[in-house]
mmCIF file of C-alpha atoms and ligand atoms in Angstrom:
data_model
loop_
_atom_site.group_PDB
_atom_site.id
_atom_site.type_symbol
_atom_site.label_atom_id
_atom_site.label_comp_id
_atom_site.label_asym_id
_atom_site.label_seq_id
_atom_site.Cartn_x
_atom_site.Cartn_y
_atom_site.Cartn_z
ATOM 1 C CA MET A 1 -12.959 -140.659 126.075
ATOM 2 C CA THR A 2 -16.478 -140.462 124.678
ATOM 3 C CA ASP A 3 -18.977 -138.025 126.006
ATOM 4 C CA GLN A 4 -22.747 -138.315 125.865
ATOM 5 C CA THR A 5 -23.228 -136.634 122.525
ATOM 6 C CA ASP A 6 -23.172 -138.756 119.368
ATOM 7 C CA ARG A 7 -20.514 -137.629 116.926
ATOM 8 C CA TYR A 8 -20.649 -137.586 113.146
ATOM 9 C CA ALA A 9 -18.301 -136.149 110.561
ATOM 10 C CA VAL A 10 -17.717 -135.604 106.894
ATOM 11 C CA ILE A 11 -14.341 -137.076 105.943
ATOM 12 C CA GLY A 12 -12.576 -135.864 102.821
ATOM 13 C CA ASN A 13 -9.542 -134.178 101.355
ATOM 14 C CA PRO A 14 -10.173 -131.369 100.825
ATOM 15 C CA VAL A 15 -13.143 -130.992 103.127
ATOM 16 C CA ALA A 16 -13.232 -127.314 104.065
ATOM 17 C CA HIS A 17 -15.768 -126.552 101.316
ATOM 18 C CA SER A 18 -18.254 -129.220 102.447
ATOM 19 C CA LYS A 19 -21.749 -128.019 103.263
ATOM 20 C CA SER A 20 -22.564 -131.222 105.147
ATOM 21 C CA PRO A 21 -21.863 -129.826 108.660
ATOM 22 C CA GLU A 22 -24.269 -126.960 108.014
ATOM 23 C CA ILE A 23 -26.933 -129.250 106.548
ATOM 24 C CA HIS A 24 -26.751 -131.801 109.365
ATOM 25 C CA ALA A 25 -26.726 -129.112 112.052
ATOM 26 C CA ARG A 26 -29.985 -127.808 110.572
ATOM 27 C CA PHE A 27 -31.448 -131.333 110.386
ATOM 28 C CA ALA A 28 -30.470 -131.970 114.018
ATOM 29 C CA ALA A 29 -32.056 -128.729 115.216
ATOM 30 C CA GLN A 30 -35.222 -129.388 113.244
ATOM 31 C CA THR A 31 -35.648 -132.954 114.531
ATOM 32 C CA GLN A 32 -34.414 -132.096 118.028
ATOM 33 C CA GLN A 33 -31.619 -134.624 117.857
ATOM 34 C CA SER A 34 -28.597 -134.015 120.019
ATOM 35 C CA LEU A 35 -25.452 -134.624 117.975
ATOM 36 C CA ILE A 36 -22.153 -133.122 116.898
ATOM 37 C CA TYR A 37 -21.227 -133.078 113.204
ATOM 38 C CA GLU A 38 -17.746 -131.971 112.246
ATOM 39 C CA ARG A 39 -15.303 -131.794 109.327
ATOM 40 C CA LEU A 40 -12.472 -134.286 109.290
ATOM 41 C CA LEU A 41 -9.557 -133.767 106.913
ATOM 42 C CA ALA A 42 -7.920 -137.161 106.376
ATOM 43 C CA PRO A 43 -4.456 -137.455 104.824
ATOM 44 C CA LEU A 44 -4.630 -138.835 101.283
ATOM 45 C CA ASP A 45 -2.928 -142.035 102.462
ATOM 46 C CA GLY A 46 -4.679 -142.164 105.819
ATOM 47 C CA PHE A 47 -8.414 -142.619 105.320
ATOM 48 C CA ALA A 48 -8.840 -145.939 107.160
ATOM 49 C CA ALA A 49 -6.707 -144.767 110.084
ATOM 50 C CA ALA A 50 -8.731 -141.559 110.338
ATOM 51 C CA VAL A 51 -11.980 -143.550 110.419
ATOM 52 C CA ARG A 52 -10.688 -145.900 113.104
ATOM 53 C CA ARG A 53 -9.512 -143.004 115.254
ATOM 54 C CA PHE A 54 -12.864 -141.308 114.858
ATOM 55 C CA ILE A 55 -14.669 -144.497 115.941
ATOM 56 C CA GLN A 56 -12.421 -144.743 119.017
ATOM 57 C CA GLU A 57 -13.244 -141.155 119.837
ATOM 58 C CA GLY A 58 -16.964 -141.870 119.803
ATOM 59 C CA GLY A 59 -17.861 -141.417 116.145
ATOM 60 C CA ARG A 60 -21.220 -143.016 115.293
ATOM 61 C CA GLY A 61 -21.231 -142.372 111.565
ATOM 62 C CA ALA A 62 -19.652 -140.418 108.744
ATOM 63 C CA ASN A 63 -20.216 -138.995 105.341
ATOM 64 C CA VAL A 64 -17.389 -139.635 102.947
ATOM 65 C CA THR A 65 -16.452 -137.338 100.126
ATOM 66 C CA VAL A 66 -13.740 -136.951 97.495
ATOM 67 C CA PRO A 67 -11.437 -138.865 97.132
ATOM 68 C CA PHE A 68 -12.366 -141.551 99.653
ATOM 69 C CA LYS A 69 -15.705 -143.025 98.502
ATOM 70 C CA LEU A 70 -14.055 -146.134 97.027
ATOM 71 C CA GLU A 71 -11.947 -146.644 100.151
ATOM 72 C CA ALA A 72 -15.046 -146.266 102.299
ATOM 73 C CA HIS A 73 -16.687 -149.004 100.231
ATOM 74 C CA ALA A 74 -13.647 -151.240 100.807
ATOM 75 C CA LEU A 75 -13.506 -150.477 104.520
ATOM 76 C CA ALA A 76 -17.156 -151.317 105.202
ATOM 77 C CA THR A 77 -17.815 -154.744 106.703
ATOM 78 C CA VAL A 78 -21.435 -154.689 105.500
ATOM 79 C CA LEU A 79 -22.731 -152.951 102.363
ATOM 80 C CA THR A 80 -26.231 -151.975 101.369
ATOM 81 C CA GLU A 81 -27.352 -153.145 97.934
ATOM 82 C CA ARG A 82 -27.146 -149.624 96.560
ATOM 83 C CA ALA A 83 -23.592 -149.178 97.895
ATOM 84 C CA GLN A 84 -22.607 -152.476 96.264
ATOM 85 C CA ALA A 85 -24.076 -151.345 92.967
ATOM 86 C CA ALA A 86 -22.439 -147.939 93.251
ATOM 87 C CA GLY A 87 -19.048 -149.469 94.037
ATOM 88 C CA ALA A 88 -18.619 -146.569 96.435
ATOM 89 C CA ALA A 89 -19.908 -145.453 99.807
ATOM 90 C CA ASN A 90 -20.748 -141.901 100.810
ATOM 91 C CA THR A 91 -22.198 -142.875 104.192
ATOM 92 C CA LEU A 92 -20.787 -145.039 106.981
ATOM 93 C CA ARG A 93 -22.486 -146.109 110.185
ATOM 94 C CA PHE A 94 -20.450 -147.566 113.026
ATOM 95 C CA ASP A 95 -22.316 -150.381 114.767
ATOM 96 C CA GLY A 96 -20.033 -151.877 117.415
ATOM 97 C CA ASN A 97 -17.305 -153.623 115.460
ATOM 98 C CA ALA A 98 -19.244 -153.465 112.206
ATOM 99 C CA ILE A 99 -19.002 -150.677 109.654
ATOM 100 C CA LEU A 100 -22.082 -150.345 107.469
ATOM 101 C CA GLY A 101 -21.419 -148.745 104.093
ATOM 102 C CA ASP A 102 -24.274 -147.094 102.233
ATOM 103 C CA ASN A 103 -24.591 -144.841 99.217
ATOM 104 C CA THR A 104 -27.313 -142.225 99.390
ATOM 105 C CA ASP A 105 -26.299 -140.201 96.322
ATOM 106 C CA GLY A 106 -28.596 -142.041 93.926
ATOM 107 C CA ILE A 107 -31.664 -141.985 96.113
ATOM 108 C CA GLY A 108 -30.909 -138.313 96.762
ATOM 109 C CA LEU A 109 -30.991 -137.631 93.024
ATOM 110 C CA VAL A 110 -34.163 -139.645 92.482
ATOM 111 C CA THR A 111 -35.945 -137.956 95.389
ATOM 112 C CA ASP A 112 -35.010 -134.524 94.091
ATOM 113 C CA ILE A 113 -36.297 -135.345 90.611
ATOM 114 C CA VAL A 114 -39.467 -137.206 91.610
ATOM 115 C CA ARG A 115 -40.567 -135.442 94.764
ATOM 116 C CA ASN A 116 -39.059 -131.964 94.565
ATOM 117 C CA ALA A 117 -39.169 -131.372 90.813
ATOM 118 C CA GLY A 118 -42.376 -133.409 90.506
ATOM 119 C CA VAL A 119 -41.117 -135.410 87.522
ATOM 120 C CA PRO A 120 -41.748 -139.176 87.745
ATOM 121 C CA VAL A 121 -38.976 -141.410 86.410
ATOM 122 C CA GLN A 122 -41.344 -144.332 85.941
ATOM 123 C CA GLY A 123 -42.056 -145.020 82.277
ATOM 124 C CA LYS A 124 -39.670 -142.294 81.095
ATOM 125 C CA ARG A 125 -36.795 -142.268 78.635
ATOM 126 C CA VAL A 126 -33.793 -141.325 80.718
ATOM 127 C CA LEU A 127 -30.363 -140.314 79.430
ATOM 128 C CA LEU A 128 -27.410 -140.464 81.819
ATOM 129 C CA LEU A 129 -24.279 -138.596 80.747
ATOM 130 C CA GLY A 130 -20.978 -139.896 82.099
ATOM 131 C CA ALA A 131 -19.578 -143.249 83.190
ATOM 132 C CA GLY A 132 -17.452 -142.316 86.194
ATOM 133 C CA GLY A 133 -18.188 -142.719 89.876
ATOM 134 C CA ALA A 134 -20.974 -140.139 89.933
ATOM 135 C CA ALA A 135 -22.844 -141.911 87.116
ATOM 136 C CA ARG A 136 -22.343 -145.381 88.545
ATOM 137 C CA GLY A 137 -23.714 -144.263 91.906
ATOM 138 C CA VAL A 138 -27.123 -143.333 90.544
ATOM 139 C CA ILE A 139 -27.840 -146.192 88.122
ATOM 140 C CA LEU A 140 -29.507 -148.674 90.484
ATOM 141 C CA PRO A 141 -31.772 -146.083 92.189
ATOM 142 C CA LEU A 142 -32.793 -144.804 88.736
ATOM 143 C CA LEU A 143 -33.543 -148.329 87.483
ATOM 144 C CA SER A 144 -35.518 -149.027 90.651
ATOM 145 C CA GLU A 145 -38.004 -146.373 89.504
ATOM 146 C CA ASN A 146 -38.782 -148.445 86.383
ATOM 147 C CA PRO A 147 -37.935 -145.997 83.620
ATOM 148 C CA LEU A 148 -38.936 -147.066 80.111
ATOM 149 C CA SER A 149 -35.237 -146.975 79.205
ATOM 150 C CA LEU A 150 -31.935 -145.811 80.613
ATOM 151 C CA THR A 151 -29.335 -144.777 78.051
ATOM 152 C CA ILE A 152 -25.778 -144.138 79.198
ATOM 153 C CA ALA A 153 -23.539 -141.974 77.021
ATOM 154 C CA ASN A 154 -19.928 -141.173 77.736
ATOM 155 C CA ARG A 155 -17.062 -139.471 75.905
ATOM 156 C CA ASN A 156 -15.106 -142.706 76.338
ATOM 157 C CA HIS A 157 -17.759 -145.023 74.921
ATOM 158 C CA ALA A 158 -16.054 -148.235 76.113
ATOM 159 C CA LYS A 159 -16.511 -147.111 79.727
ATOM 160 C CA ALA A 160 -20.242 -146.681 79.179
ATOM 161 C CA VAL A 161 -20.490 -150.135 77.597
ATOM 162 C CA GLN A 162 -18.628 -151.658 80.534
ATOM 163 C CA LEU A 163 -20.908 -149.951 83.026
ATOM 164 C CA VAL A 164 -24.019 -151.132 81.198
ATOM 165 C CA GLN A 165 -22.748 -154.711 81.277
ATOM 166 C CA GLU A 166 -22.784 -154.633 85.071
ATOM 167 C CA PHE A 167 -26.497 -153.880 85.154
ATOM 168 C CA SER A 168 -27.922 -155.361 81.949
ATOM 169 C CA ALA A 169 -28.201 -158.939 83.240
ATOM 170 C CA GLN A 170 -30.933 -157.822 85.632
ATOM 171 C CA HIS A 171 -32.191 -154.788 83.757
ATOM 172 C CA LYS A 172 -32.908 -155.221 80.064
ATOM 173 C CA ASN A 173 -33.822 -151.571 79.501
ATOM 174 C CA VAL A 174 -30.319 -150.147 80.078
ATOM 175 C CA HIS A 175 -27.923 -149.631 77.200
ATOM 176 C CA ALA A 176 -24.985 -147.516 76.038
ATOM 177 C CA ASP A 177 -25.011 -145.145 73.066
ATOM 178 C CA ASP A 178 -22.516 -142.789 71.486
ATOM 179 C CA PHE A 179 -23.296 -139.089 71.832
ATOM 180 C CA THR A 180 -23.465 -138.923 68.029
ATOM 181 C CA ALA A 181 -26.210 -141.580 67.942
ATOM 182 C CA LEU A 182 -28.581 -139.540 70.128
ATOM 183 C CA HIS A 183 -31.151 -137.443 68.267
ATOM 184 C CA GLU A 184 -34.647 -138.025 69.655
ATOM 185 C CA PRO A 185 -35.719 -136.042 72.730
ATOM 186 C CA PHE A 186 -35.394 -137.686 76.141
ATOM 187 C CA ASP A 187 -37.747 -137.075 79.072
ATOM 188 C CA ILE A 188 -34.960 -136.709 81.608
ATOM 189 C CA ILE A 189 -31.278 -135.989 80.907
ATOM 190 C CA ILE A 190 -28.884 -136.221 83.832
ATOM 191 C CA ASN A 191 -25.405 -134.768 83.608
ATOM 192 C CA ALA A 192 -23.137 -136.922 85.765
ATOM 193 C CA THR A 193 -19.964 -135.846 83.977
ATOM 194 C CA SER A 194 -17.527 -133.422 85.512
ATOM 195 C CA ALA A 195 -17.634 -131.308 82.339
ATOM 196 C CA SER A 196 -19.387 -128.404 84.098
ATOM 197 C CA LEU A 197 -16.296 -127.950 86.278
ATOM 198 C CA ALA A 198 -14.413 -127.011 83.121
ATOM 199 C CA ALA A 199 -17.393 -124.981 81.855
ATOM 200 C CA GLU A 200 -17.862 -127.543 79.089
ATOM 201 C CA VAL A 201 -20.997 -129.248 77.810
ATOM 202 C CA PRO A 202 -20.951 -132.906 76.694
ATOM 203 C CA PRO A 203 -21.194 -133.064 72.869
ATOM 204 C CA LEU A 204 -24.960 -133.525 72.619
ATOM 205 C CA SER A 205 -27.222 -132.757 69.713
ATOM 206 C CA PRO A 206 -29.667 -129.976 70.686
ATOM 207 C CA SER A 207 -32.439 -132.238 69.399
ATOM 208 C CA VAL A 208 -32.270 -134.431 72.523
ATOM 209 C CA PHE A 209 -33.712 -131.505 74.490
ATOM 210 C CA GLY A 210 -37.480 -131.366 74.100
ATOM 211 C CA ASN A 211 -39.907 -128.848 75.568
ATOM 212 C CA ASP A 212 -40.932 -131.319 78.269
ATOM 213 C CA THR A 213 -37.408 -132.537 79.003
ATOM 214 C CA LEU A 214 -35.980 -132.102 82.469
ATOM 215 C CA ALA A 215 -32.233 -131.481 82.212
ATOM 216 C CA TYR A 216 -30.573 -132.162 85.531
ATOM 217 C CA ASP A 217 -26.978 -131.240 86.365
ATOM 218 C CA MET A 218 -25.510 -132.928 89.430
ATOM 219 C CA MET A 219 -23.290 -129.866 89.816
ATOM 220 C CA TYR A 220 -24.663 -126.701 91.341
ATOM 221 C CA GLY A 221 -23.650 -123.124 91.836
ATOM 222 C CA LYS A 222 -24.877 -119.603 92.275
ATOM 223 C CA GLU A 223 -25.563 -119.374 88.546
ATOM 224 C CA PRO A 224 -27.018 -122.060 86.253
ATOM 225 C CA THR A 225 -24.278 -124.358 84.909
ATOM 226 C CA VAL A 226 -23.293 -124.302 81.240
ATOM 227 C CA PHE A 227 -25.168 -127.577 80.768
ATOM 228 C CA MET A 228 -28.333 -126.056 82.241
ATOM 229 C CA ARG A 229 -27.997 -122.982 80.054
ATOM 230 C CA PHE A 230 -27.499 -125.159 76.970
ATOM 231 C CA ALA A 231 -30.626 -127.165 77.845
ATOM 232 C CA MET A 232 -32.720 -124.053 78.501
ATOM 233 C CA GLN A 233 -31.551 -122.455 75.221
ATOM 234 C CA HIS A 234 -33.056 -125.472 73.488
ATOM 235 C CA GLY A 235 -36.366 -125.240 75.283
ATOM 236 C CA SER A 236 -35.948 -127.642 78.200
ATOM 237 C CA MET A 237 -36.458 -127.195 81.929
ATOM 238 C CA ALA A 238 -33.241 -127.339 83.940
ATOM 239 C CA ARG A 239 -32.361 -128.047 87.526
ATOM 240 C CA ASP A 240 -29.057 -128.156 89.385
ATOM 241 C CA GLY A 241 -27.786 -130.627 91.979
ATOM 242 C CA LEU A 242 -28.352 -128.623 95.147
ATOM 243 C CA GLY A 243 -31.495 -130.609 95.906
ATOM 244 C CA MET A 244 -29.602 -133.864 95.420
ATOM 245 C CA LEU A 245 -27.032 -132.668 97.948
ATOM 246 C CA VAL A 246 -29.707 -131.975 100.553
ATOM 247 C CA GLU A 247 -31.644 -135.190 99.847
ATOM 248 C CA GLN A 248 -28.568 -137.444 100.040
ATOM 249 C CA ALA A 249 -27.794 -135.831 103.388
ATOM 250 C CA ALA A 250 -31.352 -136.482 104.588
ATOM 251 C CA GLU A 251 -30.991 -140.173 103.685
ATOM 252 C CA SER A 252 -27.725 -140.378 105.644
ATOM 253 C CA PHE A 253 -29.418 -138.698 108.588
ATOM 254 C CA LEU A 254 -32.258 -141.234 108.349
ATOM 255 C CA LEU A 255 -29.778 -144.122 108.375
ATOM 256 C CA TRP A 256 -28.081 -142.775 111.492
ATOM 257 C CA ARG A 257 -30.985 -141.333 113.466
ATOM 258 C CA ASN A 258 -34.023 -143.218 112.175
ATOM 259 C CA VAL A 259 -35.851 -139.991 111.396
ATOM 260 C CA ARG A 260 -36.063 -138.280 108.016
ATOM 261 C CA PRO A 261 -35.745 -134.508 108.247
ATOM 262 C CA ASP A 262 -37.812 -132.111 106.184
ATOM 263 C CA THR A 263 -35.546 -130.921 103.389
ATOM 264 C CA ALA A 264 -37.481 -127.985 101.890
ATOM 265 C CA ALA A 265 -36.467 -125.350 104.435
ATOM 266 C CA VAL A 266 -32.824 -126.447 104.439
ATOM 267 C CA PHE A 267 -32.777 -126.387 100.633
ATOM 268 C CA ALA A 268 -34.147 -122.836 100.608
ATOM 269 C CA GLN A 269 -31.600 -121.680 103.172
ATOM 270 C CA LEU A 270 -28.703 -123.185 101.234
ATOM 271 C CA ARG A 271 -29.939 -121.708 97.976
ATOM 272 C CA ALA A 272 -30.178 -118.259 99.503
ATOM 273 C CA ALA A 273 -26.643 -118.530 100.875
ATOM 274 C CA LEU A 274 -24.970 -119.598 97.602
HETATM 275 P P1 LIG B 301 -16.817 -138.611 89.020
HETATM 276 O O1 LIG B 301 -16.477 -139.375 90.253
HETATM 277 O O2 LIG B 301 -17.208 -137.181 89.248
HETATM 278 O O3 LIG B 301 -17.799 -139.327 88.164
HETATM 279 P P2 LIG B 301 -14.773 -139.489 87.231
HETATM 280 O O4 LIG B 301 -14.937 -140.894 87.710
HETATM 281 O O5 LIG B 301 -13.390 -138.949 86.997
HETATM 282 O O6 LIG B 301 -15.436 -138.472 88.224
HETATM 283 O O7 LIG B 301 -15.631 -139.335 85.905
HETATM 284 C C1 LIG B 301 -15.732 -138.118 85.213
HETATM 285 C C2 LIG B 301 -16.771 -138.285 84.115
HETATM 286 O O8 LIG B 301 -16.957 -137.034 83.460
HETATM 287 C C3 LIG B 301 -16.365 -139.269 83.036
HETATM 288 O O9 LIG B 301 -17.530 -139.882 82.545
HETATM 289 C C4 LIG B 301 -15.733 -138.348 81.984
HETATM 290 O O10 LIG B 301 -15.754 -138.865 80.694
HETATM 291 P P3 LIG B 301 -14.537 -139.854 80.181
HETATM 292 O O11 LIG B 301 -14.772 -141.160 80.825
HETATM 293 O O12 LIG B 301 -14.734 -139.908 78.712
HETATM 294 O O13 LIG B 301 -13.267 -139.184 80.600
HETATM 295 C C5 LIG B 301 -16.680 -137.192 82.068
HETATM 296 N N1 LIG B 301 -16.132 -135.908 81.569
HETATM 297 C C6 LIG B 301 -15.205 -135.135 82.172
HETATM 298 N N2 LIG B 301 -14.992 -134.012 81.468
HETATM 299 C C7 LIG B 301 -15.802 -134.070 80.380
HETATM 300 C C8 LIG B 301 -16.058 -133.206 79.270
HETATM 301 N N3 LIG B 301 -15.416 -132.048 79.138
HETATM 302 N N4 LIG B 301 -16.977 -133.592 78.359
HETATM 303 C C9 LIG B 301 -17.640 -134.768 78.505
HETATM 304 N N5 LIG B 301 -17.438 -135.627 79.517
HETATM 305 C C10 LIG B 301 -16.545 -135.286 80.447
#
């Protein structure tokens, strides 16, 4: 049933839009790894069954996308610390009967900010917008960089408070604030809300954007997002989430293949093709 070539897939619903097959094919070519990476559309009520079938057919690992990241977390028999903290898994590795669940989204974001944008998180005042799955997934990797403070602001303030409570026992420098309470400039502002999808900007005072602020939107597109435009109008630098996409993929590839691909060329190719 299995042939010689290791198989990987991105599992989602929908999944046709996913750039992961293209990214991993480029990583494989660059690192001279022989593998197949495909798209797997799982029925909304059939994620676990789809994973088990894929394992039987020789699958060695998978990326997991909307709406299955929580189910992937539940299905894993072993979780990395960052997947536990995220409460979601975007990467699975199949090791015999074990399923390792990891979450590479947060480290992907941090790598894009620190290495690619050249902005250290250490010692900085960081503002995280949103309290959904995307926000939760990046909190531990951000805190691991030792920012001066991490402020979480969300439209539904109670959700931000709840999220902070999960981390504040171990990290004293994380707290929740209302959008209306934020006035001073932050060093780094990360938009982890889905507001950009609706072409909306979270209700932030322009004064939080300083001239040295990096405004980062986890969304990306051909054009700057509304959040990026808002930040740039108020004097800040802005960056979209394309680099995070490529870096999270590189971390998955590392987990599976034990080699970290070079992301710069792949990033440039994806950017040019948007
Ligand atoms: P995801 O997995 O992408 O994080 P989610 O869990 O549904 O998706 O969370 C969406 C996040 O975007 C939430 O923080 C949501 O705020 P609420 O909790 O108050 O709903 C936030 N969000 C969505 N649309 C928004 C908008 N127009 N303005 C501000 N925040 C928005």
